mmCIF file of C-alpha atoms in Angstrom:
data_model
loop_
_atom_site.group_PDB
_atom_site.id
_atom_site.type_symbol
_atom_site.label_atom_id
_atom_site.label_comp_id
_atom_site.label_asym_id
_atom_site.label_seq_id
_atom_site.Cartn_x
_atom_site.Cartn_y
_atom_site.Cartn_z
ATOM 1 C CA MET F 1 60.104 132.484 2.234
ATOM 2 C CA ARG F 2 62.187 129.502 1.283
ATOM 3 C CA VAL F 3 61.119 125.953 0.470
ATOM 4 C CA LEU F 4 63.092 122.776 -0.162
ATOM 5 C CA GLY F 5 61.719 120.550 -2.883
ATOM 6 C CA ILE F 6 62.525 116.890 -3.402
ATOM 7 C CA GLU F 7 61.699 114.914 -6.588
ATOM 8 C CA THR F 8 62.111 111.101 -6.951
ATOM 9 C CA THR F 9 59.175 110.047 -9.033
ATOM 10 C CA CYS F 10 61.054 108.403 -11.873
ATOM 11 C CA ASP F 11 64.693 108.371 -12.919
ATOM 12 C CA GLU F 12 65.968 111.738 -11.565
ATOM 13 C CA THR F 13 66.990 112.188 -7.968
ATOM 14 C CA ALA F 14 66.526 115.946 -7.456
ATOM 15 C CA ALA F 15 66.478 118.511 -4.738
ATOM 16 C CA ALA F 16 66.225 122.321 -4.882
ATOM 17 C CA ILE F 17 65.501 125.449 -2.857
ATOM 18 C CA VAL F 18 63.296 128.119 -4.208
ATOM 19 C CA SER F 19 62.540 131.491 -2.468
ATOM 20 C CA VAL F 20 60.167 134.418 -2.768
ATOM 21 C CA GLU F 21 61.820 137.643 -1.654
ATOM 22 C CA ARG F 22 60.013 140.438 0.215
ATOM 23 C CA SER F 23 59.937 142.317 -3.117
ATOM 24 C CA GLY F 24 57.944 139.424 -4.597
ATOM 25 C CA GLN F 25 60.885 138.284 -6.809
ATOM 26 C CA THR F 26 61.238 134.560 -7.076
ATOM 27 C CA LYS F 27 64.672 132.919 -7.096
ATOM 28 C CA ILE F 28 65.939 129.357 -7.643
ATOM 29 C CA LEU F 29 68.725 129.260 -4.997
ATOM 30 C CA SER F 30 69.753 125.763 -5.904
ATOM 31 C CA ASN F 31 68.667 122.989 -8.257
ATOM 32 C CA GLU F 32 70.504 119.697 -8.046
ATOM 33 C CA VAL F 33 69.561 116.932 -10.425
ATOM 34 C CA LEU F 34 71.227 113.476 -10.553
ATOM 35 C CA SER F 35 70.115 111.560 -13.622
ATOM 36 C CA GLN F 36 69.955 107.689 -13.809
ATOM 37 C CA ILE F 37 70.107 107.534 -17.572
ATOM 38 C CA ALA F 38 73.242 105.445 -17.543
ATOM 39 C CA ALA F 39 71.749 102.917 -15.197
ATOM 40 C CA HIS F 40 68.705 102.287 -17.359
ATOM 41 C CA ALA F 41 70.235 102.711 -20.862
ATOM 42 C CA ALA F 42 70.998 98.994 -21.284
ATOM 43 C CA TYR F 43 67.325 98.130 -20.748
ATOM 44 C CA GLY F 44 65.902 100.883 -23.141
ATOM 45 C CA GLY F 45 63.684 102.214 -20.343
ATOM 46 C CA VAL F 46 63.259 102.777 -16.632
ATOM 47 C CA VAL F 47 63.497 99.701 -14.401
ATOM 48 C CA PRO F 48 61.562 100.527 -11.231
ATOM 49 C CA GLU F 49 63.614 98.451 -8.852
ATOM 50 C CA ILE F 50 66.892 99.958 -10.155
ATOM 51 C CA ALA F 51 65.433 103.428 -9.937
ATOM 52 C CA ALA F 52 64.325 103.057 -6.308
ATOM 53 C CA ARG F 53 67.648 101.666 -5.287
ATOM 54 C CA ALA F 54 69.504 104.448 -6.966
ATOM 55 C CA HIS F 55 67.302 106.993 -5.185
ATOM 56 C CA VAL F 56 68.077 105.468 -1.819
ATOM 57 C CA GLU F 57 71.853 105.615 -2.577
ATOM 58 C CA ALA F 58 71.748 109.217 -3.860
ATOM 59 C CA ILE F 59 69.137 111.133 -1.934
ATOM 60 C CA ASP F 60 71.098 112.262 1.082
ATOM 61 C CA ARG F 61 73.991 113.688 -0.924
ATOM 62 C CA VAL F 62 71.732 115.395 -3.447
ATOM 63 C CA VAL F 63 69.767 117.169 -0.615
ATOM 64 C CA GLU F 64 73.059 118.093 1.028
ATOM 65 C CA ARG F 65 74.356 119.597 -2.236
ATOM 66 C CA ALA F 66 71.120 121.615 -2.569
ATOM 67 C CA PHE F 67 71.688 123.233 0.794
ATOM 68 C CA GLU F 68 75.360 123.812 0.062
ATOM 69 C CA SER F 69 74.621 125.409 -3.360
ATOM 70 C CA ALA F 70 72.081 127.735 -1.712
ATOM 71 C CA GLY F 71 74.474 128.553 1.079
ATOM 72 C CA LEU F 72 71.803 127.504 3.604
ATOM 73 C CA LYS F 73 71.318 125.064 6.455
ATOM 74 C CA PRO F 74 68.129 122.984 7.111
ATOM 75 C CA GLY F 75 66.976 125.455 9.778
ATOM 76 C CA ASP F 76 66.932 128.271 7.265
ATOM 77 C CA ILE F 77 64.014 126.973 5.253
ATOM 78 C CA ASP F 78 60.292 127.616 5.851
ATOM 79 C CA ALA F 79 58.852 124.314 4.620
ATOM 80 C CA VAL F 80 59.802 121.035 2.940
ATOM 81 C CA ALA F 81 57.968 119.782 -0.149
ATOM 82 C CA ALA F 82 58.190 116.375 -1.861
ATOM 83 C CA ALA F 83 56.618 114.802 -4.974
ATOM 84 C CA ALA F 84 54.124 112.327 -3.436
ATOM 85 C CA GLY F 85 53.075 111.019 -6.881
ATOM 86 C CA PRO F 86 52.157 110.083 -9.520
ATOM 87 C CA GLY F 87 55.168 107.926 -10.310
ATOM 88 C CA LEU F 88 57.057 104.759 -9.556
ATOM 89 C CA VAL F 89 55.981 104.113 -5.935
ATOM 90 C CA GLY F 90 59.299 102.826 -4.808
ATOM 91 C CA GLY F 91 61.051 106.044 -5.788
ATOM 92 C CA VAL F 92 58.233 108.268 -4.601
ATOM 93 C CA MET F 93 58.540 106.767 -1.104
ATOM 94 C CA VAL F 94 62.252 107.516 -0.914
ATOM 95 C CA GLY F 95 61.750 111.269 -1.527
ATOM 96 C CA LEU F 96 58.601 111.461 0.621
ATOM 97 C CA THR F 97 60.218 109.733 3.569
ATOM 98 C CA THR F 98 63.286 111.967 3.300
ATOM 99 C CA ALA F 99 61.100 115.098 3.145
ATOM 100 C CA LYS F 100 59.098 114.027 6.162
ATOM 101 C CA ALA F 101 62.254 113.336 8.191
ATOM 102 C CA ILE F 102 63.609 116.805 7.395
ATOM 103 C CA ALA F 103 60.334 118.435 8.289
ATOM 104 C CA LEU F 104 60.222 116.592 11.569
ATOM 105 C CA VAL F 105 63.779 117.443 12.520
ATOM 106 C CA THR F 106 63.476 121.114 11.647
ATOM 107 C CA GLY F 107 59.843 121.600 12.838
ATOM 108 C CA ARG F 108 58.879 122.976 9.463
ATOM 109 C CA PRO F 109 55.643 122.347 7.565
ATOM 110 C CA PHE F 110 55.511 119.481 5.179
ATOM 111 C CA ILE F 111 53.786 119.698 1.775
ATOM 112 C CA ALA F 112 52.960 116.694 -0.438
ATOM 113 C CA VAL F 113 53.128 117.848 -4.067
ATOM 114 C CA ASN F 114 51.483 116.306 -7.059
ATOM 115 C CA HIS F 115 54.241 115.938 -9.664
ATOM 116 C CA LEU F 116 51.872 117.008 -12.373
ATOM 117 C CA GLU F 117 50.858 120.142 -10.493
ATOM 118 C CA ALA F 118 54.512 121.054 -10.225
ATOM 119 C CA HIS F 119 54.878 120.877 -13.989
ATOM 120 C CA ALA F 120 51.617 122.866 -14.320
ATOM 121 C CA LEU F 121 52.859 125.710 -12.061
ATOM 122 C CA THR F 122 56.426 125.981 -13.317
ATOM 123 C CA ALA F 123 55.500 128.754 -15.749
ATOM 124 C CA ARG F 124 54.535 130.952 -12.744
ATOM 125 C CA LEU F 125 58.012 130.416 -11.339
ATOM 126 C CA THR F 126 59.787 131.601 -14.580
ATOM 127 C CA ASP F 127 57.171 134.039 -16.008
ATOM 128 C CA ASP F 128 55.022 135.430 -13.235
ATOM 129 C CA LEU F 129 52.001 134.130 -15.087
ATOM 130 C CA ALA F 130 48.418 134.998 -14.128
ATOM 131 C CA PHE F 131 45.577 132.475 -13.839
ATOM 132 C CA PRO F 132 43.783 131.088 -15.786
ATOM 133 C CA TYR F 133 45.828 129.606 -18.653
ATOM 134 C CA LEU F 134 45.695 126.637 -20.956
ATOM 135 C CA LEU F 135 48.242 123.996 -20.243
ATOM 136 C CA LEU F 136 49.459 121.295 -22.581
ATOM 137 C CA LEU F 137 51.268 118.809 -20.281
ATOM 138 C CA VAL F 138 53.478 116.413 -22.343
ATOM 139 C CA SER F 139 55.844 113.981 -20.780
ATOM 140 C CA GLY F 140 56.901 110.330 -20.902
ATOM 141 C CA GLY F 141 53.764 109.172 -18.997
ATOM 142 C CA HIS F 142 51.215 111.989 -19.549
ATOM 143 C CA THR F 143 49.605 113.914 -22.330
ATOM 144 C CA GLN F 144 46.862 116.241 -21.185
ATOM 145 C CA LEU F 145 45.131 119.524 -21.805
ATOM 146 C CA LEU F 146 44.046 121.403 -18.715
ATOM 147 C CA ALA F 147 42.591 124.776 -17.864
ATOM 148 C CA VAL F 148 44.715 125.902 -14.929
ATOM 149 C CA ARG F 149 42.397 128.146 -12.894
ATOM 150 C CA GLY F 150 44.484 128.398 -9.729
ATOM 151 C CA VAL F 151 46.583 126.363 -7.339
ATOM 152 C CA GLY F 152 44.816 123.123 -6.878
ATOM 153 C CA ASP F 153 42.068 124.097 -9.297
ATOM 154 C CA TYR F 154 42.330 122.316 -12.655
ATOM 155 C CA LEU F 155 39.793 121.444 -15.319
ATOM 156 C CA LYS F 156 40.866 118.490 -17.554
ATOM 157 C CA LEU F 157 39.761 119.231 -21.108
ATOM 158 C CA GLY F 158 41.359 116.215 -22.825
ATOM 159 C CA GLY F 159 43.976 113.556 -22.694
ATOM 160 C CA THR F 160 45.533 110.670 -24.454
ATOM 161 C CA ILE F 161 43.474 107.472 -24.928
ATOM 162 C CA ASP F 162 46.530 105.347 -25.420
ATOM 163 C CA ASP F 163 50.186 106.404 -25.631
ATOM 164 C CA ALA F 164 51.568 109.490 -24.111
ATOM 165 C CA VAL F 165 53.733 111.703 -26.408
ATOM 166 C CA GLY F 166 56.976 110.929 -24.622
ATOM 167 C CA GLU F 167 56.095 107.297 -24.609
ATOM 168 C CA ALA F 168 55.526 107.266 -28.361
ATOM 169 C CA PHE F 169 58.959 108.981 -28.949
ATOM 170 C CA ASP F 170 60.644 106.374 -26.705
ATOM 171 C CA LYS F 171 59.021 103.442 -28.588
ATOM 172 C CA ILE F 172 59.944 104.883 -31.997
ATOM 173 C CA ALA F 173 63.550 105.358 -30.866
ATOM 174 C CA LYS F 174 63.715 101.733 -29.584
ATOM 175 C CA MET F 175 62.103 100.551 -32.831
ATOM 176 C CA LEU F 176 64.742 102.266 -34.882
ATOM 177 C CA GLY F 177 67.665 101.236 -32.685
ATOM 178 C CA LEU F 178 68.312 104.676 -31.363
ATOM 179 C CA PRO F 179 69.826 105.197 -27.838
ATOM 180 C CA TYR F 180 67.891 105.801 -24.691
ATOM 181 C CA PRO F 181 66.344 108.298 -23.797
ATOM 182 C CA GLY F 182 64.419 108.160 -26.998
ATOM 183 C CA GLY F 183 62.882 111.613 -27.241
ATOM 184 C CA PRO F 184 66.141 113.592 -27.695
ATOM 185 C CA SER F 185 67.505 110.858 -30.077
ATOM 186 C CA VAL F 186 64.482 111.091 -32.337
ATOM 187 C CA GLU F 187 64.651 114.881 -32.298
ATOM 188 C CA ARG F 188 68.391 114.801 -33.216
ATOM 189 C CA GLU F 189 67.756 112.400 -36.131
ATOM 190 C CA ALA F 190 64.749 114.435 -37.303
ATOM 191 C CA LEU F 191 67.025 117.379 -37.840
ATOM 192 C CA LYS F 192 68.896 115.515 -40.520
ATOM 193 C CA GLY F 193 65.835 114.004 -42.182
ATOM 194 C CA ASP F 194 63.086 114.886 -44.653
ATOM 195 C CA PRO F 195 59.774 115.391 -42.925
ATOM 196 C CA GLU F 196 57.752 115.013 -46.132
ATOM 197 C CA ARG F 197 59.183 111.639 -47.277
ATOM 198 C CA PHE F 198 56.662 109.608 -45.360
ATOM 199 C CA ASP F 199 52.955 110.682 -45.160
ATOM 200 C CA PHE F 200 52.071 109.351 -41.680
ATOM 201 C CA PRO F 201 48.521 109.738 -40.245
ATOM 202 C CA ARG F 202 47.451 112.504 -37.881
ATOM 203 C CA PRO F 203 45.153 110.639 -35.537
ATOM 204 C CA MET F 204 42.008 112.474 -34.380
ATOM 205 C CA GLN F 205 42.920 115.588 -36.357
ATOM 206 C CA GLY F 206 39.893 117.775 -36.723
ATOM 207 C CA ARG F 207 37.746 116.097 -34.015
ATOM 208 C CA PRO F 208 35.940 118.556 -31.680
ATOM 209 C CA ASN F 209 36.888 116.843 -28.423
ATOM 210 C CA PRO F 210 40.493 117.694 -27.404
ATOM 211 C CA ASP F 211 41.691 114.121 -26.834
ATOM 212 C CA PHE F 212 44.840 112.510 -28.218
ATOM 213 C CA SER F 213 45.741 109.127 -29.856
ATOM 214 C CA LEU F 214 49.238 108.197 -30.862
ATOM 215 C CA SER F 215 49.177 104.397 -31.079
ATOM 216 C CA GLY F 216 48.093 104.465 -34.666
ATOM 217 C CA LEU F 217 50.865 106.851 -35.669
ATOM 218 C CA LYS F 218 53.372 104.641 -33.879
ATOM 219 C CA THR F 219 52.081 101.573 -35.771
ATOM 220 C CA ALA F 220 52.269 103.318 -39.102
ATOM 221 C CA VAL F 221 55.964 104.116 -38.472
ATOM 222 C CA ARG F 222 56.565 100.484 -37.609
ATOM 223 C CA LEU F 223 54.865 99.175 -40.752
ATOM 224 C CA VAL F 224 56.849 101.482 -43.008
ATOM 225 C CA ALA F 225 60.126 100.661 -41.227
ATOM 226 C CA GLU F 226 59.490 96.960 -41.683
ATOM 227 C CA ARG F 227 58.553 97.397 -45.321
ATOM 228 C CA ILE F 228 61.743 99.286 -46.299
ATOM 229 C CA ALA F 229 64.124 97.293 -44.045
ATOM 230 C CA PRO F 230 67.156 97.065 -43.754
ATOM 231 C CA LEU F 231 67.168 100.743 -42.820
ATOM 232 C CA SER F 232 69.921 103.107 -43.882
ATOM 233 C CA ASP F 233 70.954 106.040 -41.862
ATOM 234 C CA ARG F 234 68.947 108.262 -44.255
ATOM 235 C CA ASP F 235 65.860 106.017 -43.750
ATOM 236 C CA VAL F 236 66.130 106.432 -39.979
ATOM 237 C CA ALA F 237 66.538 110.187 -40.271
ATOM 238 C CA ASP F 238 63.497 110.495 -42.577
ATOM 239 C CA LEU F 239 61.382 108.250 -40.412
ATOM 240 C CA CYS F 240 62.189 110.374 -37.392
ATOM 241 C CA ALA F 241 61.520 113.612 -39.148
ATOM 242 C CA SER F 242 58.258 112.470 -40.635
ATOM 243 C CA PHE F 243 57.031 111.006 -37.312
ATOM 244 C CA GLN F 244 57.996 114.212 -35.502
ATOM 245 C CA ALA F 245 56.243 116.363 -38.078
ATOM 246 C CA ALA F 246 53.030 114.236 -37.684
ATOM 247 C CA THR F 247 53.304 114.480 -33.877
ATOM 248 C CA VAL F 248 53.570 118.253 -33.958
ATOM 249 C CA ASP F 249 50.602 118.559 -36.257
ATOM 250 C CA VAL F 250 48.586 116.289 -33.885
ATOM 251 C CA LEU F 251 49.608 118.363 -30.810
ATOM 252 C CA VAL F 252 48.824 121.727 -32.516
ATOM 253 C CA ASP F 253 45.508 120.546 -33.708
ATOM 254 C CA ARG F 254 44.464 118.977 -30.438
ATOM 255 C CA THR F 255 45.500 122.100 -28.493
ATOM 256 C CA ARG F 256 43.490 124.246 -30.863
ATOM 257 C CA ALA F 257 40.508 122.076 -29.915
ATOM 258 C CA GLY F 258 41.483 122.595 -26.292
ATOM 259 C CA LEU F 259 41.345 126.364 -26.724
ATOM 260 C CA ARG F 260 37.867 126.004 -28.143
ATOM 261 C CA ALA F 261 36.910 123.783 -25.217
ATOM 262 C CA CYS F 262 38.414 126.353 -22.816
ATOM 263 C CA HIS F 263 36.258 129.153 -24.257
ATOM 264 C CA ALA F 264 33.082 126.883 -24.280
ATOM 265 C CA ALA F 265 33.652 126.283 -20.566
ATOM 266 C CA GLY F 266 33.647 130.091 -20.006
ATOM 267 C CA ILE F 267 37.322 130.285 -19.384
ATOM 268 C CA LYS F 268 39.463 133.021 -21.129
ATOM 269 C CA PRO F 269 42.994 131.890 -20.887
ATOM 270 C CA SER F 270 45.753 134.464 -20.457
ATOM 271 C CA SER F 271 48.341 132.318 -22.325
ATOM 272 C CA LEU F 272 49.160 128.955 -23.785
ATOM 273 C CA VAL F 273 51.627 127.034 -21.692
ATOM 274 C CA VAL F 274 53.517 123.778 -22.537
ATOM 275 C CA ALA F 275 55.235 121.872 -19.796
ATOM 276 C CA GLY F 276 56.730 118.430 -19.098
ATOM 277 C CA GLY F 277 59.779 116.691 -20.401
ATOM 278 C CA VAL F 278 58.601 116.693 -24.095
ATOM 279 C CA ALA F 279 58.253 120.482 -23.885
ATOM 280 C CA ALA F 280 62.032 120.560 -24.476
ATOM 281 C CA ASN F 281 61.321 119.510 -28.147
ATOM 282 C CA GLN F 282 62.027 122.566 -30.280
ATOM 283 C CA ALA F 283 59.777 121.521 -33.179
ATOM 284 C CA ILE F 284 56.836 121.113 -30.770
ATOM 285 C CA ARG F 285 57.587 124.621 -29.253
ATOM 286 C CA ARG F 286 57.666 126.114 -32.737
ATOM 287 C CA GLY F 287 54.339 124.576 -33.684
ATOM 288 C CA LEU F 288 52.628 125.636 -30.432
ATOM 289 C CA ALA F 289 54.199 129.198 -30.806
ATOM 290 C CA ARG F 290 52.470 129.509 -34.236
ATOM 291 C CA LEU F 291 49.149 128.404 -32.732
ATOM 292 C CA ALA F 292 49.484 130.879 -29.942
ATOM 293 C CA THR F 293 50.140 133.634 -32.323
ATOM 294 C CA GLU F 294 47.121 132.621 -34.406
ATOM 295 C CA ALA F 295 45.007 132.705 -31.141
ATOM 296 C CA GLY F 296 46.494 136.072 -30.003
ATOM 297 C CA LEU F 297 48.015 134.561 -26.910
ATOM 298 C CA PRO F 298 51.563 134.438 -25.581
ATOM 299 C CA MET F 299 53.159 130.993 -25.626
ATOM 300 C CA ILE F 300 55.165 130.113 -22.479
ATOM 301 C CA ALA F 301 57.487 127.188 -22.042
ATOM 302 C CA PRO F 302 59.892 126.652 -19.165
ATOM 303 C CA PRO F 303 63.675 126.947 -19.793
ATOM 304 C CA LEU F 304 65.081 123.552 -20.853
ATOM 305 C CA PRO F 305 66.539 122.613 -17.481
ATOM 306 C CA LEU F 306 63.041 122.946 -15.965
ATOM 307 C CA CYS F 307 61.218 120.853 -18.521
ATOM 308 C CA GLY F 308 62.323 117.516 -17.244
ATOM 309 C CA ASP F 309 61.808 116.415 -13.654
ATOM 310 C CA ASN F 310 63.599 118.660 -11.184
ATOM 311 C CA GLY F 311 63.451 119.762 -7.547
ATOM 312 C CA ALA F 312 62.826 123.391 -8.333
ATOM 313 C CA MET F 313 59.329 122.761 -9.684
ATOM 314 C CA ILE F 314 58.459 120.711 -6.574
ATOM 315 C CA ALA F 315 59.824 123.508 -4.320
ATOM 316 C CA TRP F 316 57.798 126.118 -6.273
ATOM 317 C CA ALA F 317 54.617 124.149 -6.094
ATOM 318 C CA GLY F 318 55.222 123.702 -2.373
ATOM 319 C CA LEU F 319 55.735 127.506 -2.027
ATOM 320 C CA GLU F 320 52.531 128.248 -3.923
ATOM 321 C CA ARG F 321 50.663 125.939 -1.578
ATOM 322 C CA LEU F 322 52.421 127.151 1.536
ATOM 323 C CA ARG F 323 51.369 130.891 0.740
ATOM 324 C CA LEU F 324 47.756 129.682 0.681
ATOM 325 C CA GLY F 325 48.087 127.655 3.927
ATOM 326 C CA MET F 326 47.763 124.331 2.009
ATOM 327 C CA VAL F 327 50.086 122.065 4.013
ATOM 328 C CA ASP F 328 49.938 118.392 4.893
ATOM 329 C CA ASP F 329 50.527 116.194 7.889
ATOM 330 C CA MET F 330 52.772 113.125 8.114
ATOM 331 C CA SER F 331 50.061 110.713 6.941
ATOM 332 C CA ALA F 332 50.428 111.878 3.338
ATOM 333 C CA LEU F 333 50.622 108.849 1.019
ATOM 334 C CA ALA F 334 52.934 107.809 -1.705
ATOM 335 C CA ARG F 335 50.706 107.506 -4.831
ATOM 336 C CA PRO F 336 51.406 105.686 -8.014
ATOM 337 C CA ARG F 337 48.346 107.484 -9.594
ATOM 338 C CA TRP F 338 47.140 110.871 -8.738
ATOM 339 C CA PRO F 339 44.893 112.711 -11.256
ATOM 340 C CA LEU F 340 45.628 116.474 -11.403
ATOM 341 C CA ASP F 341 42.060 117.414 -11.167
ATOM 342 C CA GLU F 342 41.700 115.471 -7.886
ATOM 343 C CA LEU F 343 44.212 116.721 -5.370
ATOM 344 C CA VAL F 344 42.849 115.756 -1.937
ATOM 345 C CA PRO F 345 44.762 112.627 -0.761
ATOM 346 C CA GLN F 346 42.261 111.745 1.984
ATOM 347 C CA ALA F 347 39.352 111.608 -0.626
ATOM 348 C CA ALA F 348 41.430 109.711 -3.113
ATOM 349 C CA ALA F 349 42.662 107.091 -0.660
ATOM 350 C CA ALA F 350 39.216 105.494 -0.652
ATOM 351 C CA GLN F 351 39.247 105.182 -4.530
ATOM 352 C CA GLU F 352 42.606 103.467 -5.160
ATOM 353 C CA PRO F 353 45.379 101.713 -3.339
ATOM 354 C CA ALA F 354 48.190 103.814 -1.987
ATOM 355 C CA GLU F 355 51.257 102.988 -0.029
ATOM 356 C CA LYS F 356 51.908 104.609 3.367
ATOM 357 C CA VAL F 357 55.335 106.083 4.257
#
């Protein structure tokens, strides 16, 4: 069983083919990702119009390369999946339209994938993970704790009430004059700095509800940076290290609260999973690994190439849904917002505007 996956929700144009062999073994046959970092770097963030135009220019050759790398032709796949949201709607429409066209031409089923579900299920592609598990989903736009009970079956336990973790990293980087993308830049500087020089707050630490708040921490960094300006290289490194240490403490504490909430809901997780672009941060991985050991659970994080947006995670989510007969028709919508615990497009269409493709 082979599925083509297409991802265009933000600033990566990606396509991949994933298979499940008769033996049950999963394989990533190809995984092509074209980043738009250079196009957005001058602006310090993603410009939606530029992103959509870049997707239009790149999508055909990225899909073609995915087939070439896999040694397959379009007629060799069993289904076509595309990220239908959440994301920048102009980009989402590019991938969704392309996937529908391929599905129509080949006569294969089409699957509209929730981008967040793709992140949530990636651990099952790489680690053959059993349900249920506790997921910390951390990316540029999302910070959530979810009990993953099955494909399409998610219980949201907590989320951010202001900034997402990746958003906070990006804003700190911009504030300190570090290059885009901000997350990796802050992590690199933190390696050179003293995490104990600045005692930044740990927002919501110790609260029973597993929610997050990072705007206060971001403000604290800004106030200190303004007070000690002009900043030396050492100041920047120490600010990054102290900010990252506080963020790790917050994520570990809030995930601990998520574990308690999971058990209170009668769910016994098989493991602790972290996914999303920010899951590539090594300090965050180490902190969560310590928590998992404390809780007697394995901690699973995708390989670094599968943390950021990619086509393989879309293909895998499509494959998981295909095996359960969860396919879509050509009326599937491009959705700028799509909560992970609400995965029925027809029901959601009545609640928020969506754009047809």
